[in-house]
CSV table of C-alpha atoms in Angstrom, one decimal:
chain,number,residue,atom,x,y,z
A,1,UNK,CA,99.6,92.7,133.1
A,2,UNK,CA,100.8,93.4,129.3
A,3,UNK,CA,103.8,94.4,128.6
A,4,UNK,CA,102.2,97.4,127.3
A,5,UNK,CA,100.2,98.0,130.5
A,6,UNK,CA,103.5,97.9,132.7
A,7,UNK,CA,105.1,100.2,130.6
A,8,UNK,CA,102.6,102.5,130.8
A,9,UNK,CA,101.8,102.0,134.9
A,10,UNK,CA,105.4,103.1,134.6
A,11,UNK,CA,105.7,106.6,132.3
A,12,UNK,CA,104.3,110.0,132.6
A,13,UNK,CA,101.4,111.1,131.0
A,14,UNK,CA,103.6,112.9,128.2
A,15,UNK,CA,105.4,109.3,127.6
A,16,UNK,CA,102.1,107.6,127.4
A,17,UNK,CA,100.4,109.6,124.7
A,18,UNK,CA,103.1,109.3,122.9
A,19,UNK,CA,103.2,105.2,123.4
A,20,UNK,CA,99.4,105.3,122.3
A,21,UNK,CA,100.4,107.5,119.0
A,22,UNK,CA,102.9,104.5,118.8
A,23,UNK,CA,100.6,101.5,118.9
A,24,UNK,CA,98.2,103.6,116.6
A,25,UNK,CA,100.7,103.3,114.3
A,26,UNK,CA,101.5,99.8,114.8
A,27,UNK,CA,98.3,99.2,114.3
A,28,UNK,CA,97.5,101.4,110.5
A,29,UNK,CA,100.5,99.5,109.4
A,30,UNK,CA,98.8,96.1,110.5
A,31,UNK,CA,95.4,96.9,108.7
A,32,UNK,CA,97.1,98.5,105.3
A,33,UNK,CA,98.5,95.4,105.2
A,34,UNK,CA,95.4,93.0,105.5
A,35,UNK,CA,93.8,90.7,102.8
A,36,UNK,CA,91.9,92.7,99.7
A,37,UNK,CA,93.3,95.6,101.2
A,38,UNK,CA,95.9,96.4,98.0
A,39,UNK,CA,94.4,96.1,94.3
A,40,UNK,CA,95.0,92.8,92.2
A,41,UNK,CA,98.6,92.4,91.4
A,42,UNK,CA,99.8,95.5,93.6
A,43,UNK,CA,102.7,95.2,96.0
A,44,UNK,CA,103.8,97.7,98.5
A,45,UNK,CA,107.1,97.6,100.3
A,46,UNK,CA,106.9,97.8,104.3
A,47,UNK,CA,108.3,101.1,104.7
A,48,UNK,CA,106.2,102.8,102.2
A,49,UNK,CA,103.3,101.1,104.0
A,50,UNK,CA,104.6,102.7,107.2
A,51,UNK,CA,104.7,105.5,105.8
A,52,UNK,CA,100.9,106.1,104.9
A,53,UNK,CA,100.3,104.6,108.1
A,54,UNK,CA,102.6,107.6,109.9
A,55,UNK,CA,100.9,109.7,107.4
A,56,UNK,CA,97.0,108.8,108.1
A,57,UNK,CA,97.5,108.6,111.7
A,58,UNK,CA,99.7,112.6,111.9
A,59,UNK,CA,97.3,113.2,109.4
A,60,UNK,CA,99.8,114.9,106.8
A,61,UNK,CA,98.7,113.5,103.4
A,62,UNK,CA,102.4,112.9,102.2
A,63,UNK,CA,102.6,109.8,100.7
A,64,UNK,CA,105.6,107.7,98.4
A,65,UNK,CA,102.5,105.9,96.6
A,66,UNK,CA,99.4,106.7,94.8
A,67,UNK,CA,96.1,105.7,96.7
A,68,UNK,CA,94.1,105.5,93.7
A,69,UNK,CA,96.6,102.9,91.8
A,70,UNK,CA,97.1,101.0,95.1
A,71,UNK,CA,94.6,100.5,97.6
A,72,UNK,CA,90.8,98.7,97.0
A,73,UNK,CA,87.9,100.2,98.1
A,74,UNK,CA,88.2,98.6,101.3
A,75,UNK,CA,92.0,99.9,101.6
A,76,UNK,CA,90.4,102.8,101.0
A,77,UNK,CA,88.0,102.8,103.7
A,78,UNK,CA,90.8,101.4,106.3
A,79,UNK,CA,92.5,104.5,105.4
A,80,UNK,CA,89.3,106.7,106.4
A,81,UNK,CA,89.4,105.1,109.5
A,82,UNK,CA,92.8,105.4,109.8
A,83,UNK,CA,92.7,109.5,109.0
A,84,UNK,CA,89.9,109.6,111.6
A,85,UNK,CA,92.0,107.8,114.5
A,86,UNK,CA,94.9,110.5,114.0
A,87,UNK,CA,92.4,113.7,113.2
A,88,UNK,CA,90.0,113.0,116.4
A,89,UNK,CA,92.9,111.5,118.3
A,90,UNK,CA,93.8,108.6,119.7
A,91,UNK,CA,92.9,109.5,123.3
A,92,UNK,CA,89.1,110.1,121.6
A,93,UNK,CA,88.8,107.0,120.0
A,94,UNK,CA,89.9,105.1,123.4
A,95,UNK,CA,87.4,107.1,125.1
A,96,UNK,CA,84.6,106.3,123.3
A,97,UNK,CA,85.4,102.5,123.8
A,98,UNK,CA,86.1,102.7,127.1
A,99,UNK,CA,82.4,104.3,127.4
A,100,UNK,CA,81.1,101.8,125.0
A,101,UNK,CA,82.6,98.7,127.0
A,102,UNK,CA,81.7,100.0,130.1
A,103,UNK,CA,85.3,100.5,131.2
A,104,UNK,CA,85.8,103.2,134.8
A,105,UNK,CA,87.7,105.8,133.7
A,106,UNK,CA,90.3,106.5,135.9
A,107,UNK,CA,92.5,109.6,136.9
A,108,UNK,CA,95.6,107.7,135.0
A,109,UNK,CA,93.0,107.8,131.8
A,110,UNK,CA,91.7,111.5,132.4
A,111,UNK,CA,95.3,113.0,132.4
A,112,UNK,CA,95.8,111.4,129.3
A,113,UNK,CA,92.7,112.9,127.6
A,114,UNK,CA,93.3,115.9,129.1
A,115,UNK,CA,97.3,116.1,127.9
A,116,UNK,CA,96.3,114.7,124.2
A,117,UNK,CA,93.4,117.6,124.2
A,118,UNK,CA,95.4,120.6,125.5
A,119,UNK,CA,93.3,121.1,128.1
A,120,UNK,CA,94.7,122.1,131.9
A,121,UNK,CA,92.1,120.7,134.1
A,122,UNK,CA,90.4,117.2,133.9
A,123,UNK,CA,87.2,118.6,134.5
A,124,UNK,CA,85.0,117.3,131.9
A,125,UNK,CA,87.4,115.7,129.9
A,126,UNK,CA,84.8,112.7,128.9
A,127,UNK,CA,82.3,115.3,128.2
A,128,UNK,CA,84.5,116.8,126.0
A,129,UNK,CA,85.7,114.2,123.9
A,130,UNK,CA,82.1,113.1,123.1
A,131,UNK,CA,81.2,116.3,122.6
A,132,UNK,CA,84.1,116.8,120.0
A,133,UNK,CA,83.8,113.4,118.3
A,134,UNK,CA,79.8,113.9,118.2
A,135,UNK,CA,80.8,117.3,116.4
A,136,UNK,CA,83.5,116.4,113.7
A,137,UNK,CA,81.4,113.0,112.5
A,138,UNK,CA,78.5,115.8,112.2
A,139,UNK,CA,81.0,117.5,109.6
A,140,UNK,CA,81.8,115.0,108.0
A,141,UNK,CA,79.1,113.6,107.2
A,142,UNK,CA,77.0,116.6,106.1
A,143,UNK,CA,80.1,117.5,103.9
A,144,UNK,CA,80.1,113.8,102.6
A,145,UNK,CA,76.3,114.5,101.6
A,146,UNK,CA,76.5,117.8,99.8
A,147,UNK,CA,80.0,116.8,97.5
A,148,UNK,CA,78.2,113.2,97.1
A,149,UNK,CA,74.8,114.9,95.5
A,150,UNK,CA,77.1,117.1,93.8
A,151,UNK,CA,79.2,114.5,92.3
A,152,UNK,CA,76.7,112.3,91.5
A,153,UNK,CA,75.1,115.1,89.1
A,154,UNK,CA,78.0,115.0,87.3
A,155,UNK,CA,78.6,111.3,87.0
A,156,UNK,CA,75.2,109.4,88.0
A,157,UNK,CA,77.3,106.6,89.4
A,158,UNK,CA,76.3,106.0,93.3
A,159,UNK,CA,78.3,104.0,94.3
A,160,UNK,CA,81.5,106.0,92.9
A,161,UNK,CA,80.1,109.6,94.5
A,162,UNK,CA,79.6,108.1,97.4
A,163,UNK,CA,83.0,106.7,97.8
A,164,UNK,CA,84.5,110.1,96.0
A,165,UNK,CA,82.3,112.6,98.6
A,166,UNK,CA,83.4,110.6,101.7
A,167,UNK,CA,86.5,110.5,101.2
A,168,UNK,CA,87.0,114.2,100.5
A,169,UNK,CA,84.7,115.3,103.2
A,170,UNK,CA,87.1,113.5,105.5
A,171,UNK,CA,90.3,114.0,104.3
A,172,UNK,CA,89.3,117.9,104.2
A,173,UNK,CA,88.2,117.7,107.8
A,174,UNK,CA,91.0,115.7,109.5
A,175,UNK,CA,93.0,118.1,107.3
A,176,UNK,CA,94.4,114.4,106.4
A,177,UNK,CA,95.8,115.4,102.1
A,178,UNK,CA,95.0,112.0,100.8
A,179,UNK,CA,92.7,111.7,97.7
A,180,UNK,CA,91.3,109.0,95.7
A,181,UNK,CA,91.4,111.0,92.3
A,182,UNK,CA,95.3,110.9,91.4
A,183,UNK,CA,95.8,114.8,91.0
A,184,UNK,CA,94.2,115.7,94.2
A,185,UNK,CA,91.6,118.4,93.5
A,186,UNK,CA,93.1,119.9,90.7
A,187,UNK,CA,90.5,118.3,88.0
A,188,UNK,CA,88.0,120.6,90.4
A,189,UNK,CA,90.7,123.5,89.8
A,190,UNK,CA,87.5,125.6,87.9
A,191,UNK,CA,84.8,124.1,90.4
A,192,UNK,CA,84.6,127.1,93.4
A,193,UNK,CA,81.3,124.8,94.5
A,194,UNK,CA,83.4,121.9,95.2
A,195,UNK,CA,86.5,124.0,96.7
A,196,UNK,CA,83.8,126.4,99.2
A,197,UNK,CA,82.7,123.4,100.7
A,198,UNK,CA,86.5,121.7,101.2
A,199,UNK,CA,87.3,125.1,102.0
A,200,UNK,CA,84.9,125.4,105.3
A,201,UNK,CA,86.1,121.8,106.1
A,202,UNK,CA,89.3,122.8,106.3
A,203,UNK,CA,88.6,125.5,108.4
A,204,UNK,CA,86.0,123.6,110.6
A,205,UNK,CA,89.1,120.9,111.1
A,206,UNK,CA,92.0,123.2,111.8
A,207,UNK,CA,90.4,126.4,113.7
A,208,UNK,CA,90.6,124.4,117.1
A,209,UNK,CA,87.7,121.8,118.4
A,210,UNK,CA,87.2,124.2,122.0
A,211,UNK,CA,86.6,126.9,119.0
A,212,UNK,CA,83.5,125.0,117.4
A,213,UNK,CA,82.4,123.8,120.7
A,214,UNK,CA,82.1,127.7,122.0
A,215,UNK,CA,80.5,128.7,119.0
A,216,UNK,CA,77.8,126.2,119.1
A,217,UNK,CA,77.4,127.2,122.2
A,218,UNK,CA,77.3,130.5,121.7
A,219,UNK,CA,74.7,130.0,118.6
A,220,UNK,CA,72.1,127.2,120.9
A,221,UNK,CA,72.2,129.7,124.0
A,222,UNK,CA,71.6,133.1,122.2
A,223,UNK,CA,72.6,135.2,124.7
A,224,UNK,CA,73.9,138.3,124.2
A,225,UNK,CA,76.6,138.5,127.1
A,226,UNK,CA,78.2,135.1,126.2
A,227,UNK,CA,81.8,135.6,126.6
A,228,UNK,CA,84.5,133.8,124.0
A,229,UNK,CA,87.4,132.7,126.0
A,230,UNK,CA,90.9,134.4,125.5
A,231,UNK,CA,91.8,130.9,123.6
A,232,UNK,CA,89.1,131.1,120.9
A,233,UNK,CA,89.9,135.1,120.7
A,234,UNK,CA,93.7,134.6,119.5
A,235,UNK,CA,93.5,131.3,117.8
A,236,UNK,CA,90.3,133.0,115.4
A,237,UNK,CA,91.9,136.4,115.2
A,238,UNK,CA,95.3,134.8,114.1
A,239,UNK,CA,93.7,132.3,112.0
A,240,UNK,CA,92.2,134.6,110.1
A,241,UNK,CA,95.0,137.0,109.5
A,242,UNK,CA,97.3,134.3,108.7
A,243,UNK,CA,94.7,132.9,105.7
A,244,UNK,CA,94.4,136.7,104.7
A,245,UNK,CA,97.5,137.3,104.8
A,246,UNK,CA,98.1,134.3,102.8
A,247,UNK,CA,95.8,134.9,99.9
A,248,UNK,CA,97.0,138.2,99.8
A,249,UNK,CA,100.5,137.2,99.4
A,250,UNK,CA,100.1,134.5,97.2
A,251,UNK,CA,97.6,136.3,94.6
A,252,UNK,CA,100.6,139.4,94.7
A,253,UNK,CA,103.6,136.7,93.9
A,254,UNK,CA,102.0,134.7,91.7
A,255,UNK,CA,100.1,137.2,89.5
A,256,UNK,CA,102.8,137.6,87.0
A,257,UNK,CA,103.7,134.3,86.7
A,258,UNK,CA,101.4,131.1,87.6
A,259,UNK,CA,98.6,133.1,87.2
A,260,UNK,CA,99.1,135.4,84.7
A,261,UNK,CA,96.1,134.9,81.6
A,262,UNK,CA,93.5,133.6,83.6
A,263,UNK,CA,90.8,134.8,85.3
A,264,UNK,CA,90.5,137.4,88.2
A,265,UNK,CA,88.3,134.9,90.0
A,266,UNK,CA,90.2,131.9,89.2
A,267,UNK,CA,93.2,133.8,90.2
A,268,UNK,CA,91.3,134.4,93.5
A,269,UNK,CA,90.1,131.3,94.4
A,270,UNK,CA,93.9,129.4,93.6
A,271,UNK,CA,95.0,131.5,96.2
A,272,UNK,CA,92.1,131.2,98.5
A,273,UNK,CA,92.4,127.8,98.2
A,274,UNK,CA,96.2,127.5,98.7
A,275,UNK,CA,96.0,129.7,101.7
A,276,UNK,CA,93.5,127.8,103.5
A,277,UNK,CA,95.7,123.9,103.0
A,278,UNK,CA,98.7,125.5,104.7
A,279,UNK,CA,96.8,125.2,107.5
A,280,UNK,CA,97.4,121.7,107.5
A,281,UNK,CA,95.5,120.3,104.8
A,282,UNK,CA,97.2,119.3,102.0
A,283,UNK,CA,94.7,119.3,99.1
A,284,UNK,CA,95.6,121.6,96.5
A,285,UNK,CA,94.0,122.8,93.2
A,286,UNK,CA,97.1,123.5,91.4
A,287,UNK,CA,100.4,122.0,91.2
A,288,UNK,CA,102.5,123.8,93.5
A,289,UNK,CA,106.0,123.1,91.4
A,290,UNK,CA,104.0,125.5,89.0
A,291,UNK,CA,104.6,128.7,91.8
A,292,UNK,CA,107.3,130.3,92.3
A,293,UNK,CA,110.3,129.7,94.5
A,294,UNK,CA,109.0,133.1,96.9
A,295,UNK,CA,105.5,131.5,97.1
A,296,UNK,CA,106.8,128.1,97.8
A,297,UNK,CA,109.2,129.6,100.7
A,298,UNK,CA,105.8,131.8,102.1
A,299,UNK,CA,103.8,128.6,101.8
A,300,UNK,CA,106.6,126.4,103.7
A,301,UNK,CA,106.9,129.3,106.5
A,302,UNK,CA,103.0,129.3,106.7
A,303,UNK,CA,102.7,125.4,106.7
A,304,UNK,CA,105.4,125.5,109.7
A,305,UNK,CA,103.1,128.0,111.9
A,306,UNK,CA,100.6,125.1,111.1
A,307,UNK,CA,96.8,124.8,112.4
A,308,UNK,CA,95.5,125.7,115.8
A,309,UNK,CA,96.2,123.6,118.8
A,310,UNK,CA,93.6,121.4,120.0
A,311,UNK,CA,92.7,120.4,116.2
A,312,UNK,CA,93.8,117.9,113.9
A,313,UNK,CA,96.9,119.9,112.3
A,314,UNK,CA,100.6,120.2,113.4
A,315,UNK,CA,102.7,123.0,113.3
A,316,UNK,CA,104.3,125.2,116.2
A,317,UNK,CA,100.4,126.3,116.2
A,318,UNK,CA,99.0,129.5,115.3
A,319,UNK,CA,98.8,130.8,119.2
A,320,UNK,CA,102.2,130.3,119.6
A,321,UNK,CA,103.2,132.5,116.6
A,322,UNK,CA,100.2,135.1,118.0
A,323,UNK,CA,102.4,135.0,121.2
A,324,UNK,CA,105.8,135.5,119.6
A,325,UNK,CA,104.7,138.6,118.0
A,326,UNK,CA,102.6,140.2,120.4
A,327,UNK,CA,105.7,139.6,122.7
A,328,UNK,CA,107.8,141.7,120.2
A,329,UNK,CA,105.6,144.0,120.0
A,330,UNK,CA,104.9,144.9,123.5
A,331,UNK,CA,108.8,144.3,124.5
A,332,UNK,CA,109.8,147.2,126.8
A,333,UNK,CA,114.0,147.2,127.5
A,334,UNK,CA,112.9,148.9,130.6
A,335,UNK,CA,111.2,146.7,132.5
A,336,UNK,CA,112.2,143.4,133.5
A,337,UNK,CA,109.0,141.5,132.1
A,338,UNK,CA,107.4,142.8,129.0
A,339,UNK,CA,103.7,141.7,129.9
A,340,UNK,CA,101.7,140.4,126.6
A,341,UNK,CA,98.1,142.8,126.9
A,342,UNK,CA,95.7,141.3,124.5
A,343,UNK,CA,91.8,141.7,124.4
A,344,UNK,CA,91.9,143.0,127.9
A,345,UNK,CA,93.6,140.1,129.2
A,346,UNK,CA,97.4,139.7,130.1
A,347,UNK,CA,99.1,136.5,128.7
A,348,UNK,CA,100.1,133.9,132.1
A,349,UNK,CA,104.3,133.9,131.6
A,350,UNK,CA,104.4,130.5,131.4
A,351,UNK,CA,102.8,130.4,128.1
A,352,UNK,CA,105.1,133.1,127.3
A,353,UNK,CA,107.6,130.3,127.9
A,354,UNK,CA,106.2,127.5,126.3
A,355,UNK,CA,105.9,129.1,123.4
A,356,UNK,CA,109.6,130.1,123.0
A,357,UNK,CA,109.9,126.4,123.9
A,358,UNK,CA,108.2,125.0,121.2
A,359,UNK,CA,109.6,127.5,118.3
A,360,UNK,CA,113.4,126.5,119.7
A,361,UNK,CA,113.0,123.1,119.9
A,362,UNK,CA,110.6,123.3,116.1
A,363,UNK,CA,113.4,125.6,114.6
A,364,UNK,CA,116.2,122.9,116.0
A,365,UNK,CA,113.9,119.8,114.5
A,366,UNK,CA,113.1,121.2,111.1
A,367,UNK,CA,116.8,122.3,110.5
A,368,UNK,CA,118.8,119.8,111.5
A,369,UNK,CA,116.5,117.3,109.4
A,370,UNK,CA,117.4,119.4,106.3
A,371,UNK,CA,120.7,119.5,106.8
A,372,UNK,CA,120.8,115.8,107.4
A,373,UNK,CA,118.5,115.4,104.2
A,374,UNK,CA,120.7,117.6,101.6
A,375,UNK,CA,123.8,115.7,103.7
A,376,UNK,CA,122.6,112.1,102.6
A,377,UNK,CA,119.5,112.3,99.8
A,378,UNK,CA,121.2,110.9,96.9
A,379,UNK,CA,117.8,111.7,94.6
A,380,UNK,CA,120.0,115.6,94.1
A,381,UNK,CA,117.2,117.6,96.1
A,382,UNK,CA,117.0,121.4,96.0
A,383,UNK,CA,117.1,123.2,99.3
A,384,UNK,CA,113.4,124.4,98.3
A,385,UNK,CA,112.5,121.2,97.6
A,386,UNK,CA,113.9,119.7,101.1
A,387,UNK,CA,112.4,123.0,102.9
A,388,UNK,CA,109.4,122.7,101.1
A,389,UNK,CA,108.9,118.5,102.0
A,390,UNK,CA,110.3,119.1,105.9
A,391,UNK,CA,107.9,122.2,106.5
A,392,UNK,CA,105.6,120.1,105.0
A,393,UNK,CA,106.0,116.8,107.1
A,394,UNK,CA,106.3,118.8,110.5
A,395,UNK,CA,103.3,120.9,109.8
A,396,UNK,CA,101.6,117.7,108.8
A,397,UNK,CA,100.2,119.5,105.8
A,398,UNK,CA,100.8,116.7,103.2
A,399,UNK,CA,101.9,119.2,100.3
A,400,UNK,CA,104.8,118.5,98.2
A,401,UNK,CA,106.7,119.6,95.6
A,402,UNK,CA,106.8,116.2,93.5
A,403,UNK,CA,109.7,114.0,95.1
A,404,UNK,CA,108.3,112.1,98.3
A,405,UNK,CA,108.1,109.3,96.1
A,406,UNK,CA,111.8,109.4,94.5
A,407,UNK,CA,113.5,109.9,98.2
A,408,UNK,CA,115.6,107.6,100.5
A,409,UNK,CA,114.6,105.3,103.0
A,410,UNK,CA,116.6,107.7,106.0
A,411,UNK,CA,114.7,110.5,103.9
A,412,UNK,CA,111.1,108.9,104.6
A,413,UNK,CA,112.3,107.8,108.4
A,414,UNK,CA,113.1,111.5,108.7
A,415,UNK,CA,109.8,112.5,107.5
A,416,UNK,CA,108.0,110.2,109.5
A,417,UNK,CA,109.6,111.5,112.8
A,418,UNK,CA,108.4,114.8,111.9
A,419,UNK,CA,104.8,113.5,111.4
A,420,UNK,CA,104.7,112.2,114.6
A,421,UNK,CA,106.1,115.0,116.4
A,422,UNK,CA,104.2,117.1,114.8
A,423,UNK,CA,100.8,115.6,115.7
A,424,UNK,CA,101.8,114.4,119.5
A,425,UNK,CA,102.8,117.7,119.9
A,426,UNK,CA,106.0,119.4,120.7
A,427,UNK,CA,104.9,120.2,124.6
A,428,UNK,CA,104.5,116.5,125.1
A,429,UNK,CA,107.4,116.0,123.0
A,430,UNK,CA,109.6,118.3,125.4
A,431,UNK,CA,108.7,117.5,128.5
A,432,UNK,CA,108.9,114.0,127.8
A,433,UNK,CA,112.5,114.5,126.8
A,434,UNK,CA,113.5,116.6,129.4
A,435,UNK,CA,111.5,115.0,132.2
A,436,UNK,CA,110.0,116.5,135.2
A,437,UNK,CA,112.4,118.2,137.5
A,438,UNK,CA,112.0,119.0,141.0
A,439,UNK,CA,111.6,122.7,142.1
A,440,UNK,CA,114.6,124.6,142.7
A,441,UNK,CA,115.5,124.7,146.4
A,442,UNK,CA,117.6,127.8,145.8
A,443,UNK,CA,118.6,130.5,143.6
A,444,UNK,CA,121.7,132.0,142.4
A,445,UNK,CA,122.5,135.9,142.5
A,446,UNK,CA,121.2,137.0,138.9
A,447,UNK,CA,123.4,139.1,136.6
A,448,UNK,CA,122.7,140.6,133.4
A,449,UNK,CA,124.2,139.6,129.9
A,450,UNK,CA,124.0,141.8,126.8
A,451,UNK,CA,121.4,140.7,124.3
A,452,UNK,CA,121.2,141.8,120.3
């Protein structure tokens, strides 16, 4: 048996998804470094190349390097492969090969699946991942198509609006913030064609997979008493607000300031836009050094809630921050558990718990990397700037304010932790720090303490 296969015999499931993320990695690093895969003359040092490769597979989009200026068209293309691995996951891909090669899969295989999918049962885990993998490659590639016949009616070259639609279709799905044009999507800044359809990528990517899968249920069935489950309730709901609330925020801030002169529907879209890549995304239309420092703090807070779970963003995930304020909201000092009511459901208390989990240990991650970043970076970073980049890295969004490429190596190792937190996950992250522990084969008396 590989050393590989021993270890893995050996660890939970939590320590083995994060092994695969591992060897994922190990292995983008291995094919960004292959023949033809850098442009004549080009040379990349080995932890920038890391870096894209802990980039593509977290799918954040930050990058020290410009993709454009250094990587062929083939680089290019391992990098789509590469943003696929880490959007679909890396459980997904192994499952289709084990289906492809014929391979049994086993219970040590379906708890896997099931932990890397946040799903509680292994009921139909194999089901699901095809069913998920069979979905986003349909996105993809129908988004591919329509910005590919777009772009080719503005420059009749096929072979370059092929190349140019692809790659946005699926960086905007995986929510993966690499581009091939330099600036992003800013030279499409007064194209609201081109930024609709990115736009419902985005969305399609970083609502939740279980999400698509109910609605397409729901739309093939057509019946009328089909019932969304409390999951696809909150994380749509929330969603929603949150990209509401953003464009809202953002169009208020900005309106005296980056947007002042232009347009009311320009205005609108920059912020629509904007709103929907803190998600997770990445792609931007506008510079974001040209906000100002409130909208850059909202954006940082908004890319630190992240995408839903079950998707291809990071973040603490937009159900846990649905559960941290309906929890607030429906605290009673009276009563010994305040129980979270929500579309005629009650909330289980041990996603109350999880939840408070995974903002403490996020909180904890995010600031003691800044404070380690402004205690080292030699580059003279602002605290925006380091808040901005961290939020940024952990909610494997991919935006930045300009200085990924000017930091430290600590500063990118930093980074890179983040990103891969943030795209294992921080549940798997937890457990697998603090292990399982046995039940508790007795209590304690209890006694109050004074809170607040």
């Amino acid at each position: 048996m590989s050393i590989f296969g021993k270890l893995l015999k050996k660890s939970s499931p939590q320590q083995g998804i994060v092994l695969y993320y591992l060897i994922a990695i190990v292995v983008a690093f291995l094919l960004l470094n292959l023949p033809f895969v850098h442009k004549q003359g080009v040379s990349v040092s080995p932890i920038d190349s890391l870096f894209v490769a802990v980039s593509g597979i977290s799918v954040t989009g930050l990058s020290p390097i410009n993709i454009v200026d250094t990587y062929s068209v083939f680089g290019q293309i391992i990098i789509l492969v590469i943003l696929n691995i880490g959007g679909i996951g890396v459980m997904a891909i192994g499952t289709v090969l084990w289906v492809v090669l014929g391979k049994h899969i086993g219970i040590r295989e379906r708890q896997l699946i099931m932990l890397d999918n946040n799903k509680d049962t292994m009921s139909g885990t194999v089901k699901l991942i095809l069913e998920i993998i069979k979905t986003i490659l349909t996105i993809e590639f129908v988004g591919a198509l329509l910005l590919a016949f777009y772009f080719y009616r503005d420059n009749p070259d096929l072979k370059n609006s092929l190349m140019q639609g692809l790659f946005v279709s699926v960086s905007a799905t995986t929510n993966g913030g690499l581009d091939i044009t330099g600036q992003s999507l800013v030279p499409y800044a007064k194209d609201y064609f081109v930024q609709t359809i990115v736009m419902f990528l985005i969305v399609l990517g970083s609502i939740g997979f279980p999400v698509l899968l109910e609605i397409r249920a729901y739309v093939r069935n057509r019946v009328s008493h089909f019932r969304f489950s409390l999951f696809t309730k909150i994380t749509t709901t929330t969603y929603f607000f949150l990209f509401t609330f953003g464009v809202l925020a953002i169009l208020a801030l900005e309106h005296n300031h980056a947007f002042k002169g232009l347009s009311w529907h320009q205005s609108l879209f920059y912020s629509l836009f904007q709103s929907a890549t803190t998600r997770s995304a990445g792609l931007q239309t506008i510079d974001v050094t040209n906000f100002s420092d409130a909208t850059n703090v909202l954006m940082s807070i908004l890319m630190f809630i992240g995408s839903s779970p079950s998707s291809v963003g990071g973040g603490i995930r937009t159900t846990t921050f649905a559960i941290l304020i309906l929890f607030v909201i429906n605290f009673n000092n009276n009563t010994e558990k305040s129980a979270i009511k929500v579309f005629n459901r009650e909330i289980h208390v041990v996603d109350i718990q999880r939840s408070f989990a995974v903002f403490t240990m996020a909180s904890l991650l995010t600031f003691t990397s800044m404070i380690i970043i402004l205690a080292t970076e030699k580059s003279n970073l602002t605290f925006l700037q380091v808040f901005f980049e961290v939020m940024s890295a952990f909610g494997t969004c991919g935006l930045s304010l300009g200085v990924t490429d000017d930091i430290s190596g600590l500063t990118k190792a930093i980074l890179m932790i983040l990103m891969f937190i943030g795209r294992v996950g921080l549940i798997s992250f937890i457990i697998m720090i603090a292990g399982r522990k046995e039940p508790d084969k007795f209590h304690y008396l209890k006694e109050r303490v004074q809170i607040g």
